[in-house]
Amino acid sequence: MQSTQSNAHHQQSKKAAASGWIGSALEYYDFFIYATAASLIFPQLFFPKGDPTTAIIASLATYGVGYVARPIGAFVLGHLGDTHGRKKVLLWCMFLMGFSTIGVGLLPTYDQVGLWAPALLVIMRLAQGFAVAGEISGASSMILEHSPFGRRGYFSSFTLQGVQAGQILAAAVFLPLAHYMPAEQFNVWGWRIPFLLSFLVIIAGWVIRRTVDETPVFKAADKEELKRRSPVVDAFRDCSPNMLRVVCMALMNVIPVVATIFGAAYAVQPAYGIGFAKDVYLWIPVVGNIVAVLVIPYVGKLSDRIGRRPPIIVGSLLAGLFAFAYLYAISIRNVELAFVMSILMWGVVYQGYNAVFPSFYPELFPARARVSAMAIAQNLGTAITAMLPALFTAVAPPGSSNIWLTVGSIAFAITIVSALAALSARETYRIPLEKLGDPNAQPLPRNEYDRLRAEAEVAGRYAKS
């Protein structure tokens, strides 16, 4: 009987991880194709012609608008995730993201409707940002609450592996279009294809996510109590110090901003004069993310052995240092060096943070407010970084000197803040699931934790066989 229950639990753990992986990949495919288009072609399509610097800033600002909407979505979707279930909120996020992305692919350009073009673009971007606000927190909480003992870091890391895979897919869709289509056709209608393909995203995501069970933690909750309370109020009342830590740690979003948003504009936009071909530059984040997909589960597993804080601290600081080298490689027009620095910064060391936060963040909060607290704090942090592409362009505009040094210095300073926030947080990996978020909870002794973790791994191998 016990082996049957263990097998069923292991199967649910794998199903939850697969749902989080695939759902995040599909949803972040939508999110990243917008980011790619905002850097490469939107300045020419949706904004007045004339001053190229203004057009670049405006286009990258619409990317940031999506992040501004995320805290609002976090309040709403976090509340729904804690009161109606992790599974339901993930389905709602996916549908809203998919339909708003299709909307972007149907928008008229500035030459066709004038100022209505950027206005409609902002509306669609707001809907995207609202939807994605509940994805990571909902998926991370679902996987965490389904995970076997001592393997929360490993299983939760698949959420971010899916995000990286979504970015690979987004760039992979753009690559053949940018390479094989004539530039004029690509700018007129070819860029719309990746957005319209989100219709397939909606269908695939619905088929996958509807099959996963709700988490035992949520199913065991008193449903009448859920209706009476407000998890958002609980989060701010009981979890404010850890929410502030998550806000600061989430500033690590500066690294993907440098790698895939400002880096793209810096390398490709004619105003900067670097002259990387669009299809060549698109391979840089693709290769970096392919490496990240391979690295993430190993880092997640490592965090189950040594703790969450060490990988986050080391990964944050090293990624900040490599930001200098990556931008410098672009500044000297060295494609090969840019590839190497991208792999080291984005594909390897950044994953010390990226692979671990999906387990570390929800472990800081109690189950009754877990999705709300994580969603609000994480999205506030990422919202702060949202306007960095426009800020980078403003402080280091086309024609200025030492662009790589200026932007790199800002990025490194931000990563230091993130590392200090992680250092100040409590270690969580040996605290039992039911006691997470309790400031008085004691971690299991190391020898007992290792013993129980080894037993869980044996049970997992038995379930596979």
PDB file of C-alpha atoms in Angstrom, residues 63 81 108 158 173-174 236 261 289 291 384 392 436:
ATOM      1  CA  TYR A  63       8.584  46.212 -23.484  1.00  0.00           C
ATOM      2  CA  GLY A  81      -4.024  31.198  -6.903  1.00  0.00           C
ATOM      3  CA  PRO A 108      -1.832  47.898 -37.839  1.00  0.00           C
ATOM      4  CA  PHE A 158      12.036  22.777 -14.342  1.00  0.00           C
ATOM      5  CA  VAL A 173      10.940  30.988 -34.928  1.00  0.00           C
ATOM      6  CA  PHE A 174      12.461  34.376 -35.767  1.00  0.00           C
ATOM      7  CA  PHE A 236       1.870  41.945   3.679  1.00  0.00           C
ATOM      8  CA  ILE A 261      16.923  43.369 -24.898  1.00  0.00           C
ATOM      9  CA  ASN A 289      19.764  29.448 -23.532  1.00  0.00           C
ATOM     10  CA  VAL A 291      23.405  25.836 -22.422  1.00  0.00           C
ATOM     11  CA  ILE A 384      11.821  47.980 -11.363  1.00  0.00           C
ATOM     12  CA  PHE A 392      20.380  52.227 -20.742  1.00  0.00           C
ATOM     13  CA  LEU A 436       7.755  26.657   5.326  1.00  0.00           C
TER      14      LEU A 436
END
